[in-house]
mmCIF file of C-alpha atoms and ligand atoms in Angstrom:
data_model
loop_
_atom_site.group_PDB
_atom_site.id
_atom_site.type_symbol
_atom_site.label_atom_id
_atom_site.label_comp_id
_atom_site.label_asym_id
_atom_site.label_seq_id
_atom_site.Cartn_x
_atom_site.Cartn_y
_atom_site.Cartn_z
ATOM 1 C CA UNK A 995 86.179 175.805 1.271
ATOM 2 C CA UNK A 996 89.961 175.229 1.742
ATOM 3 C CA UNK A 997 91.838 176.054 -1.310
ATOM 4 C CA UNK A 998 94.422 173.823 -2.736
ATOM 5 C CA UNK A 999 97.962 175.145 -2.207
ATOM 6 C CA UNK A 1000 99.630 176.319 -5.403
ATOM 7 C CA UNK A 1001 101.249 173.480 -7.328
ATOM 8 C CA UNK A 1002 104.403 175.575 -7.438
ATOM 9 C CA UNK A 1003 105.104 174.665 -3.793
ATOM 10 C CA UNK A 1004 105.129 170.969 -4.576
ATOM 11 C CA UNK A 1005 107.424 171.623 -7.528
ATOM 12 C CA UNK A 1006 109.812 173.637 -5.483
ATOM 13 C CA UNK A 1007 109.789 171.084 -2.685
ATOM 14 C CA UNK A 1008 110.598 168.333 -5.224
ATOM 15 C CA UNK A 1009 113.368 170.208 -6.966
ATOM 16 C CA UNK A 1010 115.017 171.456 -3.771
ATOM 17 C CA UNK A 1011 114.351 168.366 -1.615
ATOM 18 C CA UNK A 1012 112.331 170.302 0.960
ATOM 19 C CA UNK A 1013 109.564 168.876 3.180
ATOM 20 C CA UNK A 1014 107.767 172.283 3.104
ATOM 21 C CA UNK A 1015 108.319 175.545 1.309
ATOM 22 C CA UNK A 1016 108.555 178.531 3.628
ATOM 23 C CA UNK A 1017 109.889 182.070 3.232
ATOM 24 C CA UNK A 1018 112.910 181.203 5.337
ATOM 25 C CA UNK A 1019 114.044 178.180 3.294
ATOM 26 C CA UNK A 1020 113.231 179.856 -0.065
ATOM 27 C CA UNK A 1021 115.496 182.752 0.910
ATOM 28 C CA UNK A 1022 118.219 180.482 2.098
ATOM 29 C CA UNK A 1023 118.133 178.656 -1.141
ATOM 30 C CA UNK A 1024 118.138 181.944 -3.100
ATOM 31 C CA UNK A 1025 121.264 183.164 -1.261
ATOM 32 C CA UNK A 1026 123.054 179.849 -1.727
ATOM 33 C CA UNK A 1027 122.375 179.680 -5.424
ATOM 34 C CA UNK A 1028 123.259 183.326 -5.849
ATOM 35 C CA UNK A 1029 126.672 182.867 -4.085
ATOM 36 C CA UNK A 1030 127.339 179.798 -6.251
ATOM 37 C CA UNK A 1031 126.615 181.868 -9.361
ATOM 38 C CA UNK A 1032 128.793 184.882 -8.219
ATOM 39 C CA UNK A 1033 131.729 182.411 -7.440
ATOM 40 C CA UNK A 1034 131.403 180.750 -10.909
ATOM 41 C CA UNK A 1035 131.221 184.126 -12.663
ATOM 42 C CA UNK A 1036 134.412 185.308 -10.791
ATOM 43 C CA UNK A 1037 136.225 182.166 -11.839
ATOM 44 C CA UNK A 1038 135.478 182.387 -15.524
ATOM 45 C CA UNK A 1039 135.975 186.158 -15.933
ATOM 46 C CA UNK A 1040 132.972 186.770 -18.123
ATOM 47 C CA UNK A 1041 130.526 189.662 -18.267
ATOM 48 C CA UNK A 1042 130.078 189.780 -14.475
ATOM 49 C CA UNK A 1043 133.770 189.472 -13.589
ATOM 50 C CA UNK A 1044 133.843 192.637 -11.569
ATOM 51 C CA UNK A 1045 131.256 191.525 -9.025
ATOM 52 C CA UNK A 1046 132.133 190.290 -5.577
ATOM 53 C CA UNK A 1047 132.589 186.473 -5.223
ATOM 54 C CA UNK A 1048 129.935 186.174 -2.486
ATOM 55 C CA UNK A 1049 127.499 188.390 -0.573
ATOM 56 C CA UNK A 1050 126.444 188.020 3.031
ATOM 57 C CA UNK A 1051 122.653 188.519 2.653
ATOM 58 C CA UNK A 1052 119.955 188.877 0.051
ATOM 59 C CA UNK A 1053 119.682 192.574 0.971
ATOM 60 C CA UNK A 1054 123.216 193.085 -0.413
ATOM 61 C CA UNK A 1055 121.999 192.082 -3.823
ATOM 62 C CA UNK A 1056 120.739 195.680 -4.299
ATOM 63 C CA UNK A 1057 124.326 196.927 -4.173
ATOM 64 C CA UNK A 1058 125.191 195.163 -7.474
ATOM 65 C CA UNK A 1059 124.787 196.822 -10.836
ATOM 66 C CA UNK A 1060 121.806 196.206 -13.188
ATOM 67 C CA UNK A 1061 121.885 194.219 -16.307
ATOM 68 C CA UNK A 1062 120.037 195.654 -19.331
ATOM 69 C CA UNK A 1063 118.514 194.583 -22.610
ATOM 70 C CA UNK A 1064 121.416 196.363 -24.338
ATOM 71 C CA UNK A 1065 123.876 194.192 -22.459
ATOM 72 C CA UNK A 1066 122.142 191.049 -23.782
ATOM 73 C CA UNK A 1067 122.586 192.363 -27.356
ATOM 74 C CA UNK A 1068 126.145 193.533 -26.873
ATOM 75 C CA UNK A 1069 127.636 190.696 -24.876
ATOM 76 C CA UNK A 1070 125.820 187.444 -25.664
ATOM 77 C CA UNK A 1071 128.994 185.385 -25.483
ATOM 78 C CA UNK A 1072 130.196 187.006 -22.248
ATOM 79 C CA UNK A 1073 126.900 186.174 -20.624
ATOM 80 C CA UNK A 1074 126.881 182.540 -21.673
ATOM 81 C CA UNK A 1075 127.843 180.477 -18.621
ATOM 82 C CA UNK A 1076 127.789 176.998 -20.246
ATOM 83 C CA UNK A 1077 129.772 175.692 -23.233
ATOM 84 C CA UNK A 1078 128.376 176.362 -26.817
ATOM 85 C CA UNK A 1079 127.948 172.453 -27.008
ATOM 86 C CA UNK A 1080 125.481 172.503 -24.159
ATOM 87 C CA UNK A 1081 123.293 175.104 -25.700
ATOM 88 C CA UNK A 1082 119.996 173.379 -26.755
ATOM 89 C CA UNK A 1083 118.178 176.496 -28.113
ATOM 90 C CA UNK A 1084 118.810 180.216 -28.889
ATOM 91 C CA UNK A 1085 116.051 182.755 -29.046
ATOM 92 C CA UNK A 1086 116.911 185.953 -30.959
ATOM 93 C CA UNK A 1087 114.908 189.058 -30.822
ATOM 94 C CA UNK A 1088 114.424 191.423 -33.753
ATOM 95 C CA UNK A 1089 113.994 194.382 -31.429
ATOM 96 C CA UNK A 1090 117.393 195.678 -30.690
ATOM 97 C CA UNK A 1091 117.184 198.745 -28.546
ATOM 98 C CA UNK A 1092 119.760 201.291 -29.699
ATOM 99 C CA UNK A 1093 122.541 198.809 -30.419
ATOM 100 C CA UNK A 1094 121.366 197.543 -33.819
ATOM 101 C CA UNK A 1095 122.268 194.024 -32.581
ATOM 102 C CA UNK A 1096 119.625 191.389 -31.764
ATOM 103 C CA UNK A 1097 119.057 190.323 -28.148
ATOM 104 C CA UNK A 1098 119.907 186.647 -27.796
ATOM 105 C CA UNK A 1099 119.023 184.281 -24.954
ATOM 106 C CA UNK A 1100 120.471 180.718 -24.646
ATOM 107 C CA UNK A 1101 118.972 177.667 -23.005
ATOM 108 C CA UNK A 1102 120.438 174.314 -22.005
ATOM 109 C CA UNK A 1103 118.430 171.018 -22.019
ATOM 110 C CA UNK A 1104 118.138 171.500 -18.231
ATOM 111 C CA UNK A 1105 116.690 175.040 -18.670
ATOM 112 C CA UNK A 1106 114.008 173.667 -21.027
ATOM 113 C CA UNK A 1107 113.225 170.854 -18.691
ATOM 114 C CA UNK A 1108 112.659 173.396 -15.895
ATOM 115 C CA UNK A 1109 110.344 175.297 -18.174
ATOM 116 C CA UNK A 1110 108.286 172.222 -18.896
ATOM 117 C CA UNK A 1111 108.046 171.425 -15.213
ATOM 118 C CA UNK A 1112 106.796 174.950 -14.331
ATOM 119 C CA UNK A 1113 104.294 174.645 -17.177
ATOM 120 C CA UNK A 1114 103.070 171.402 -15.760
ATOM 121 C CA UNK A 1115 102.602 173.104 -12.332
ATOM 122 C CA UNK A 1116 100.668 176.058 -13.880
ATOM 123 C CA UNK A 1117 98.649 174.015 -16.354
ATOM 124 C CA UNK A 1118 97.845 171.409 -13.665
ATOM 125 C CA UNK A 1119 95.587 173.969 -12.113
ATOM 126 C CA UNK A 1120 93.168 173.700 -15.006
ATOM 127 C CA UNK A 1121 94.031 170.718 -17.154
ATOM 128 C CA UNK A 1122 93.292 167.115 -16.028
ATOM 129 C CA UNK A 1123 94.001 163.667 -17.456
ATOM 130 C CA UNK A 1124 91.800 163.278 -20.441
ATOM 131 C CA UNK A 1125 91.489 166.990 -21.099
ATOM 132 C CA UNK A 1126 91.802 168.245 -24.681
ATOM 133 C CA UNK A 1127 93.743 171.546 -24.910
ATOM 134 C CA UNK A 1128 93.905 173.910 -27.829
ATOM 135 C CA UNK A 1129 97.421 175.582 -27.933
ATOM 136 C CA UNK A 1130 97.418 178.786 -29.859
ATOM 137 C CA UNK A 1131 101.026 179.850 -29.372
ATOM 138 C CA UNK A 1132 103.451 179.624 -32.267
ATOM 139 C CA UNK A 1133 105.129 176.256 -33.016
ATOM 140 C CA UNK A 1134 108.602 177.234 -34.115
ATOM 141 C CA UNK A 1135 110.264 173.933 -34.211
ATOM 142 C CA UNK A 1136 111.744 171.656 -31.431
ATOM 143 C CA UNK A 1137 111.950 173.247 -28.037
ATOM 144 C CA UNK A 1138 109.749 176.207 -29.164
ATOM 145 C CA UNK A 1139 107.132 177.710 -26.930
ATOM 146 C CA UNK A 1140 104.271 175.579 -28.515
ATOM 147 C CA UNK A 1141 106.251 172.468 -28.224
ATOM 148 C CA UNK A 1142 107.248 173.009 -24.632
ATOM 149 C CA UNK A 1143 103.622 173.620 -23.634
ATOM 150 C CA UNK A 1144 102.606 170.585 -25.687
ATOM 151 C CA UNK A 1145 105.074 168.417 -23.827
ATOM 152 C CA UNK A 1146 103.756 169.675 -20.359
ATOM 153 C CA UNK A 1147 100.190 168.908 -21.479
ATOM 154 C CA UNK A 1148 101.051 165.356 -22.722
ATOM 155 C CA UNK A 1149 102.902 164.688 -19.367
ATOM 156 C CA UNK A 1150 99.762 165.712 -17.500
ATOM 157 C CA UNK A 1151 97.880 162.951 -19.383
ATOM 158 C CA UNK A 1152 96.002 165.328 -21.543
ATOM 159 C CA UNK A 1153 95.830 165.819 -25.305
ATOM 160 C CA UNK A 1154 97.453 168.870 -26.923
ATOM 161 C CA UNK A 1155 95.825 170.387 -30.065
ATOM 162 C CA UNK A 1156 98.726 172.117 -31.816
ATOM 163 C CA UNK A 1157 96.834 174.928 -33.604
ATOM 164 C CA UNK A 1158 99.324 177.794 -33.452
ATOM 165 C CA UNK A 1159 98.329 181.361 -33.972
ATOM 166 C CA UNK A 1160 97.890 181.666 -37.734
ATOM 167 C CA UNK A 1161 94.745 179.671 -38.515
ATOM 168 C CA UNK A 1162 91.683 181.603 -39.794
ATOM 169 C CA UNK A 1163 88.650 182.031 -37.607
ATOM 170 C CA UNK A 1164 86.816 179.569 -39.809
ATOM 171 C CA UNK A 1165 89.553 176.905 -39.301
ATOM 172 C CA UNK A 1166 89.620 177.544 -35.475
ATOM 173 C CA UNK A 1167 85.853 177.100 -35.334
ATOM 174 C CA UNK A 1168 85.998 173.908 -37.397
ATOM 175 C CA UNK A 1169 88.679 172.366 -35.074
ATOM 176 C CA UNK A 1170 86.737 173.444 -31.948
ATOM 177 C CA UNK A 1171 83.555 171.801 -33.311
ATOM 178 C CA UNK A 1172 85.445 168.614 -34.293
ATOM 179 C CA UNK A 1173 87.966 168.053 -31.431
ATOM 180 C CA UNK A 1174 85.826 169.575 -28.586
ATOM 181 C CA UNK A 1175 88.675 171.148 -26.602
ATOM 182 C CA UNK A 1176 87.858 171.963 -22.904
ATOM 183 C CA UNK A 1177 90.827 174.178 -22.363
ATOM 184 C CA UNK A 1178 92.634 177.071 -24.233
ATOM 185 C CA UNK A 1179 96.267 178.168 -23.924
ATOM 186 C CA UNK A 1180 97.322 181.319 -25.781
ATOM 187 C CA UNK A 1181 97.445 185.076 -25.673
ATOM 188 C CA UNK A 1182 94.673 187.033 -24.021
ATOM 189 C CA UNK A 1183 93.354 189.116 -26.931
ATOM 190 C CA UNK A 1184 93.566 186.098 -29.148
ATOM 191 C CA UNK A 1185 91.353 184.175 -26.756
ATOM 192 C CA UNK A 1186 88.742 187.004 -26.715
ATOM 193 C CA UNK A 1187 88.894 187.256 -30.508
ATOM 194 C CA UNK A 1188 88.335 183.588 -30.953
ATOM 195 C CA UNK A 1189 85.484 183.518 -28.422
ATOM 196 C CA UNK A 1190 83.684 186.422 -30.067
ATOM 197 C CA UNK A 1191 84.322 185.182 -33.675
ATOM 198 C CA UNK A 1192 83.769 181.437 -33.213
ATOM 199 C CA UNK A 1193 81.715 181.055 -29.984
ATOM 200 C CA UNK A 1194 82.890 179.199 -26.960
ATOM 201 C CA UNK A 1195 82.000 175.631 -28.246
ATOM 202 C CA UNK A 1196 83.273 173.205 -25.512
ATOM 203 C CA UNK A 1197 85.968 175.444 -24.075
ATOM 204 C CA UNK A 1198 85.551 175.951 -20.317
ATOM 205 C CA UNK A 1199 88.905 177.247 -18.933
ATOM 206 C CA UNK A 1200 91.890 179.110 -20.227
ATOM 207 C CA UNK A 1201 95.457 179.921 -19.427
ATOM 208 C CA UNK A 1202 96.693 183.215 -20.933
ATOM 209 C CA UNK A 1203 100.175 184.436 -21.240
ATOM 210 C CA UNK A 1204 102.632 186.150 -23.720
ATOM 211 C CA UNK A 1205 101.124 189.703 -23.736
ATOM 212 C CA UNK A 1206 99.481 192.266 -21.457
ATOM 213 C CA UNK A 1207 95.930 191.360 -20.412
ATOM 214 C CA UNK A 1208 93.841 194.627 -19.992
ATOM 215 C CA UNK A 1209 90.951 194.447 -17.620
ATOM 216 C CA UNK A 1210 88.158 194.648 -20.308
ATOM 217 C CA UNK A 1211 89.911 191.756 -22.128
ATOM 218 C CA UNK A 1212 90.048 189.687 -18.971
ATOM 219 C CA UNK A 1213 86.406 190.512 -18.098
ATOM 220 C CA UNK A 1214 85.216 189.815 -21.632
ATOM 221 C CA UNK A 1215 86.899 186.325 -21.628
ATOM 222 C CA UNK A 1216 85.765 185.390 -18.116
ATOM 223 C CA UNK A 1217 82.167 186.338 -18.935
ATOM 224 C CA UNK A 1218 82.145 184.316 -22.213
ATOM 225 C CA UNK A 1219 83.768 181.321 -20.487
ATOM 226 C CA UNK A 1220 81.903 181.547 -17.226
ATOM 227 C CA UNK A 1221 85.215 180.782 -15.467
ATOM 228 C CA UNK A 1222 88.173 182.768 -14.103
ATOM 229 C CA UNK A 1223 91.236 183.021 -16.311
ATOM 230 C CA UNK A 1224 94.583 181.505 -15.207
ATOM 231 C CA UNK A 1225 97.284 184.180 -16.201
ATOM 232 C CA UNK A 1226 100.861 183.124 -16.536
ATOM 233 C CA UNK A 1227 103.947 185.388 -16.630
ATOM 234 C CA UNK A 1228 107.171 184.497 -18.369
ATOM 235 C CA UNK A 1229 109.855 186.127 -20.419
ATOM 236 C CA UNK A 1230 112.670 184.840 -22.505
ATOM 237 C CA UNK A 1231 115.275 185.799 -19.935
ATOM 238 C CA UNK A 1232 113.644 183.585 -17.416
ATOM 239 C CA UNK A 1233 113.089 180.612 -19.753
ATOM 240 C CA UNK A 1234 109.695 181.744 -20.831
ATOM 241 C CA UNK A 1235 108.338 180.441 -17.521
ATOM 242 C CA UNK A 1236 108.098 182.764 -14.513
ATOM 243 C CA UNK A 1237 104.915 182.868 -12.372
ATOM 244 C CA UNK A 1238 101.689 180.865 -12.305
ATOM 245 C CA UNK A 1239 98.156 181.394 -11.004
ATOM 246 C CA UNK A 1240 96.700 179.163 -8.259
ATOM 247 C CA UNK A 1241 92.985 178.419 -7.615
ATOM 248 C CA UNK A 1242 92.724 181.656 -5.451
ATOM 249 C CA UNK A 1243 93.227 183.738 -8.699
ATOM 250 C CA UNK A 1244 94.890 186.414 -6.696
ATOM 251 C CA UNK A 1245 98.160 187.115 -8.540
ATOM 252 C CA UNK A 1246 100.801 184.782 -9.922
ATOM 253 C CA UNK A 1247 103.219 182.759 -7.705
ATOM 254 C CA UNK A 1248 106.794 183.275 -8.742
ATOM 255 C CA UNK A 1249 109.245 180.389 -9.116
ATOM 256 C CA UNK A 1250 111.484 181.683 -6.529
ATOM 257 C CA UNK A 1251 113.951 178.876 -6.458
ATOM 258 C CA UNK A 1252 114.905 180.011 -9.997
ATOM 259 C CA UNK A 1253 114.361 183.763 -9.771
ATOM 260 C CA UNK A 1254 115.130 186.404 -7.175
ATOM 261 C CA UNK A 1255 112.749 189.329 -7.875
ATOM 262 C CA UNK A 1256 112.871 192.956 -6.834
ATOM 263 C CA UNK A 1257 110.683 195.941 -7.732
ATOM 264 C CA UNK A 1258 112.467 199.200 -8.343
ATOM 265 C CA UNK A 1259 111.392 202.769 -9.197
ATOM 266 C CA UNK A 1260 112.541 204.619 -12.344
ATOM 267 C CA UNK A 1261 115.775 205.526 -10.694
ATOM 268 C CA UNK A 1262 116.514 201.952 -9.773
ATOM 269 C CA UNK A 1263 115.767 202.296 -6.062
ATOM 270 C CA UNK A 1264 114.110 199.250 -4.377
ATOM 271 C CA UNK A 1265 110.405 199.509 -3.541
ATOM 272 C CA UNK A 1266 108.611 197.683 -0.763
ATOM 273 C CA UNK A 1267 106.024 194.969 -1.335
ATOM 274 C CA UNK A 1268 102.696 196.407 -2.473
ATOM 275 C CA UNK A 1269 104.185 199.259 -4.533
ATOM 276 C CA UNK A 1270 104.156 199.301 -8.315
ATOM 277 C CA UNK A 1271 107.467 199.544 -10.214
ATOM 278 C CA UNK A 1272 109.762 197.682 -12.653
ATOM 279 C CA UNK A 1273 110.397 194.065 -12.148
ATOM 280 C CA UNK A 1274 114.150 193.107 -11.811
ATOM 281 C CA UNK A 1275 115.144 189.548 -11.941
ATOM 282 C CA UNK A 1276 118.191 187.584 -10.991
ATOM 283 C CA UNK A 1277 117.903 184.196 -12.607
ATOM 284 C CA UNK A 1278 119.778 181.932 -10.274
ATOM 285 C CA UNK A 1279 118.185 178.796 -11.767
ATOM 286 C CA UNK A 1280 119.112 179.330 -15.432
ATOM 287 C CA UNK A 1281 122.092 177.223 -16.488
ATOM 288 C CA UNK A 1282 123.024 178.638 -19.931
ATOM 289 C CA UNK A 1283 122.580 182.343 -19.242
ATOM 290 C CA UNK A 1284 121.914 183.399 -15.672
ATOM 291 C CA UNK A 1285 121.288 187.181 -15.367
ATOM 292 C CA UNK A 1286 122.066 189.348 -12.359
ATOM 293 C CA UNK A 1287 119.604 192.212 -11.592
ATOM 294 C CA UNK A 1288 118.181 192.174 -15.169
ATOM 295 C CA UNK A 1289 115.698 195.158 -15.755
ATOM 296 C CA UNK A 1290 112.752 193.458 -17.479
ATOM 297 C CA UNK A 1291 110.933 196.602 -18.454
ATOM 298 C CA UNK A 1292 107.730 195.039 -16.987
ATOM 299 C CA UNK A 1293 105.663 196.925 -14.524
ATOM 300 C CA UNK A 1294 104.101 195.083 -11.605
ATOM 301 C CA UNK A 1295 104.036 194.784 -7.841
ATOM 302 C CA UNK A 1296 104.257 191.965 -5.236
ATOM 303 C CA UNK A 1297 101.124 191.297 -3.195
ATOM 304 C CA UNK A 1298 101.978 191.997 0.453
ATOM 305 C CA UNK A 1299 99.250 189.924 2.060
ATOM 306 C CA UNK A 1300 99.373 186.004 2.235
ATOM 307 C CA UNK A 1301 97.718 184.065 -0.570
ATOM 308 C CA UNK A 1302 94.503 182.240 0.547
ATOM 309 C CA UNK A 1303 95.993 179.090 -0.855
ATOM 310 C CA UNK A 1304 98.620 179.030 1.904
ATOM 311 C CA UNK A 1305 101.751 179.296 -0.403
ATOM 312 C CA UNK A 1306 104.344 181.666 0.919
ATOM 313 C CA UNK A 1307 106.015 182.295 -2.388
ATOM 314 C CA UNK A 1308 105.882 185.830 -3.775
ATOM 315 C CA UNK A 1309 102.987 186.717 -5.968
ATOM 316 C CA UNK A 1310 102.995 189.185 -8.977
ATOM 317 C CA UNK A 1311 100.017 191.356 -9.695
ATOM 318 C CA UNK A 1312 99.109 192.119 -13.324
ATOM 319 C CA UNK A 1313 102.001 192.726 -15.556
ATOM 320 C CA UNK A 1314 102.171 195.594 -18.020
ATOM 321 C CA UNK A 1315 105.040 196.592 -20.306
ATOM 322 C CA UNK A 1316 106.864 199.762 -19.488
ATOM 323 C CA UNK A 1317 105.588 202.316 -22.070
ATOM 324 C CA UNK A 1318 108.181 203.320 -24.535
ATOM 325 C CA UNK A 1319 108.674 204.348 -28.019
ATOM 326 C CA UNK A 1320 105.294 206.075 -28.672
ATOM 327 C CA UNK A 1321 105.528 209.499 -27.265
ATOM 328 C CA UNK A 1322 102.186 211.303 -27.429
ATOM 329 C CA UNK A 1323 102.089 214.803 -28.763
ATOM 330 C CA UNK A 1324 99.545 215.820 -26.110
ATOM 331 C CA UNK A 1325 101.096 217.289 -22.947
ATOM 332 C CA UNK A 1326 97.704 216.710 -21.445
ATOM 333 C CA UNK A 1327 97.759 212.956 -21.808
ATOM 334 C CA UNK A 1328 98.281 211.526 -18.309
ATOM 335 C CA UNK A 1329 101.473 209.575 -18.994
ATOM 336 C CA UNK A 1330 102.567 211.204 -22.206
ATOM 337 C CA UNK A 1331 102.904 207.800 -23.713
ATOM 338 C CA UNK A 1332 100.147 205.628 -25.388
ATOM 339 C CA UNK A 1333 100.289 201.926 -25.582
ATOM 340 C CA UNK A 1334 98.365 199.294 -27.496
ATOM 341 C CA UNK A 1335 96.967 198.052 -24.031
ATOM 342 C CA UNK A 1336 95.428 201.454 -23.423
ATOM 343 C CA UNK A 1337 93.658 201.244 -26.793
ATOM 344 C CA UNK A 1338 92.723 197.545 -26.261
ATOM 345 C CA UNK A 1339 91.055 198.524 -22.996
ATOM 346 C CA UNK A 1340 88.795 200.928 -24.841
ATOM 347 C CA UNK A 1341 88.130 199.030 -28.083
ATOM 348 C CA UNK A 1342 87.412 195.543 -26.668
ATOM 349 C CA UNK A 1343 84.898 197.103 -24.161
ATOM 350 C CA UNK A 1344 82.572 197.164 -27.258
ATOM 351 C CA UNK A 1345 81.398 193.451 -27.423
ATOM 352 C CA UNK A 1346 80.979 193.740 -31.209
ATOM 353 C CA UNK A 1347 84.741 194.161 -31.808
ATOM 354 C CA UNK A 1348 86.483 190.939 -32.531
ATOM 355 C CA UNK A 1349 89.986 192.373 -33.224
ATOM 356 C CA UNK A 1350 91.628 195.624 -34.168
ATOM 357 C CA UNK A 1351 94.895 196.953 -35.441
ATOM 358 C CA UNK A 1352 96.540 200.379 -34.616
ATOM 359 C CA UNK A 1353 98.788 202.583 -36.787
ATOM 360 C CA UNK A 1354 100.068 205.796 -35.272
ATOM 361 C CA UNK A 1355 101.796 208.262 -37.503
ATOM 362 C CA UNK A 1356 102.676 211.655 -36.085
ATOM 363 C CA UNK A 1357 99.436 212.708 -34.462
ATOM 364 C CA UNK A 1358 97.179 210.536 -36.658
ATOM 365 C CA UNK A 1359 95.856 207.293 -35.183
ATOM 366 C CA UNK A 1360 94.243 204.871 -37.612
ATOM 367 C CA UNK A 1361 92.151 201.951 -36.008
ATOM 368 C CA UNK A 1362 90.946 199.101 -38.176
ATOM 369 C CA UNK A 1363 88.510 196.806 -36.435
ATOM 370 C CA UNK A 1364 86.978 193.479 -37.391
ATOM 371 C CA UNK A 1365 83.491 193.206 -36.142
ATOM 372 C CA UNK A 1366 80.453 190.971 -35.526
ATOM 373 C CA UNK A 1367 77.408 193.379 -35.282
ATOM 374 C CA UNK A 1368 77.143 197.046 -35.036
ATOM 375 C CA UNK A 1369 79.914 198.897 -33.270
ATOM 376 C CA UNK A 1370 78.993 202.096 -31.397
ATOM 377 C CA UNK A 1371 81.652 204.104 -33.252
ATOM 378 C CA UNK A 1372 80.926 207.463 -31.656
ATOM 379 C CA UNK A 1373 81.315 206.062 -28.239
ATOM 380 C CA UNK A 1374 84.521 204.345 -29.019
ATOM 381 C CA UNK A 1375 85.919 207.459 -30.689
ATOM 382 C CA UNK A 1376 84.882 209.549 -27.861
ATOM 383 C CA UNK A 1377 86.609 207.319 -25.295
ATOM 384 C CA UNK A 1378 89.818 207.322 -27.435
ATOM 385 C CA UNK A 1379 89.788 211.106 -27.551
ATOM 386 C CA UNK A 1380 89.326 211.212 -23.750
ATOM 387 C CA UNK A 1381 92.786 209.609 -23.234
ATOM 388 C CA UNK A 1382 94.384 211.042 -26.331
ATOM 389 C CA UNK A 1383 92.756 214.426 -26.995
ATOM 390 C CA UNK A 1384 95.313 215.848 -29.483
ATOM 391 C CA UNK A 1385 95.199 212.824 -31.813
ATOM 392 C CA UNK A 1386 93.281 212.739 -34.986
ATOM 393 C CA UNK A 1387 91.618 209.393 -34.867
ATOM 394 C CA UNK A 1388 89.871 207.384 -37.580
ATOM 395 C CA UNK A 1389 88.042 204.095 -36.903
ATOM 396 C CA UNK A 1390 87.096 201.891 -39.787
ATOM 397 C CA UNK A 1391 85.107 198.781 -39.167
ATOM 398 C CA UNK A 1392 84.631 195.684 -41.362
ATOM 399 C CA UNK A 1393 82.405 192.643 -40.771
ATOM 400 C CA UNK A 1394 84.388 189.576 -39.972
ATOM 401 C CA UNK A 1395 84.806 186.851 -42.615
ATOM 402 C CA UNK A 1396 85.641 183.147 -41.851
ATOM 403 C CA UNK A 1397 88.962 183.622 -43.749
ATOM 404 C CA UNK A 1398 90.113 186.393 -41.482
ATOM 405 C CA UNK A 1399 93.117 185.823 -39.171
ATOM 406 C CA UNK A 1400 94.185 187.365 -35.906
ATOM 407 C CA UNK A 1401 95.717 190.807 -36.636
ATOM 408 C CA UNK A 1402 98.764 190.543 -34.427
ATOM 409 C CA UNK A 1403 100.483 187.144 -34.322
ATOM 410 C CA UNK A 1404 102.872 188.433 -31.598
ATOM 411 C CA UNK A 1405 102.695 191.040 -28.919
ATOM 412 C CA UNK A 1406 100.170 193.844 -29.640
ATOM 413 C CA UNK A 1407 101.722 197.145 -30.459
ATOM 414 C CA UNK A 1408 101.319 200.687 -31.898
HETATM 415 ZN ZN1 LIG B 2879 97.967 180.953 -4.095
#
């Protein structure tokens, strides 16, 4: 069966006035937009004033310095390329690195419109006119994530159910029973928790984003839905919209007319396609706050083989956060750092666990789990000890009540 080409190709062709999207014309567009950006930055004397006004090839991009999360916290004004009056929305991050200042990202109306258009391309793979879609991302006011997704769903001729992430399981179940959604949009663990706590009801397909998606979570969701998940990747720095899954389900196609992507090793050296490393982005399509060689802290790789759907855009493999902030006392632990994803991978492999919360203090890890049925506690504890042998681990389980809520409203952490 011939697969339909990723809807991203049609979007890029439309936005860039192309008859076909090839590597050659994508890269020509990237170089042209990058040089336009460098020239504007040189003119205005902002944060990037020391950079050359133009470069001769995309390969020369690697000679420019990186931009870091600290820079976003320290120089928000210097990084803003449009006027304050043109800023439609600002996202502030409580996590501040070492500066004590909050990281801020700005968007114009055009940036947010581009985000909605990418959501339409990604959601268009699984949502059809007449679909009813439950949105379980937060609704934080006009132009918030939930609202932008809702707008994309409405434009696709479908009905958005704006549920957010703070309902109780009993409330989710009641809405699913009454409104009969066929699709879900939200975070991966949240989807698995809802499916295990409430049952599948009429939900058939799901787009997941916003957090890491460990393999046991993905397998659990796909088995309960009897369909493949559509993962999406986006970060605030790229307008919350970066890469979408096509019907081949082999990675996520990157919106390359807005983002030039590189993969680098820990020392910042470029890595070839196929190798795992940190994703570095140059956001040539962002109007308010374009970034040059921003180190995302996300670990992934580019697929090196062509996608069966025929699109020539770069595809990202699974994305994980770079491990930081939780050093393990055990020298024997393979990476010396433990993440919530590592623990999720173990805990959710037990089908009776609906959700769990982690607290790590010195070398004591406390895990609280909400359950439906009897968890094999010995097996779970033994698997945690396998990856973290020097930790003292306690696991407490409680049966789920309808009033319980999801334990992490945002990204899962230790
Ligand atoms: Zn594809």
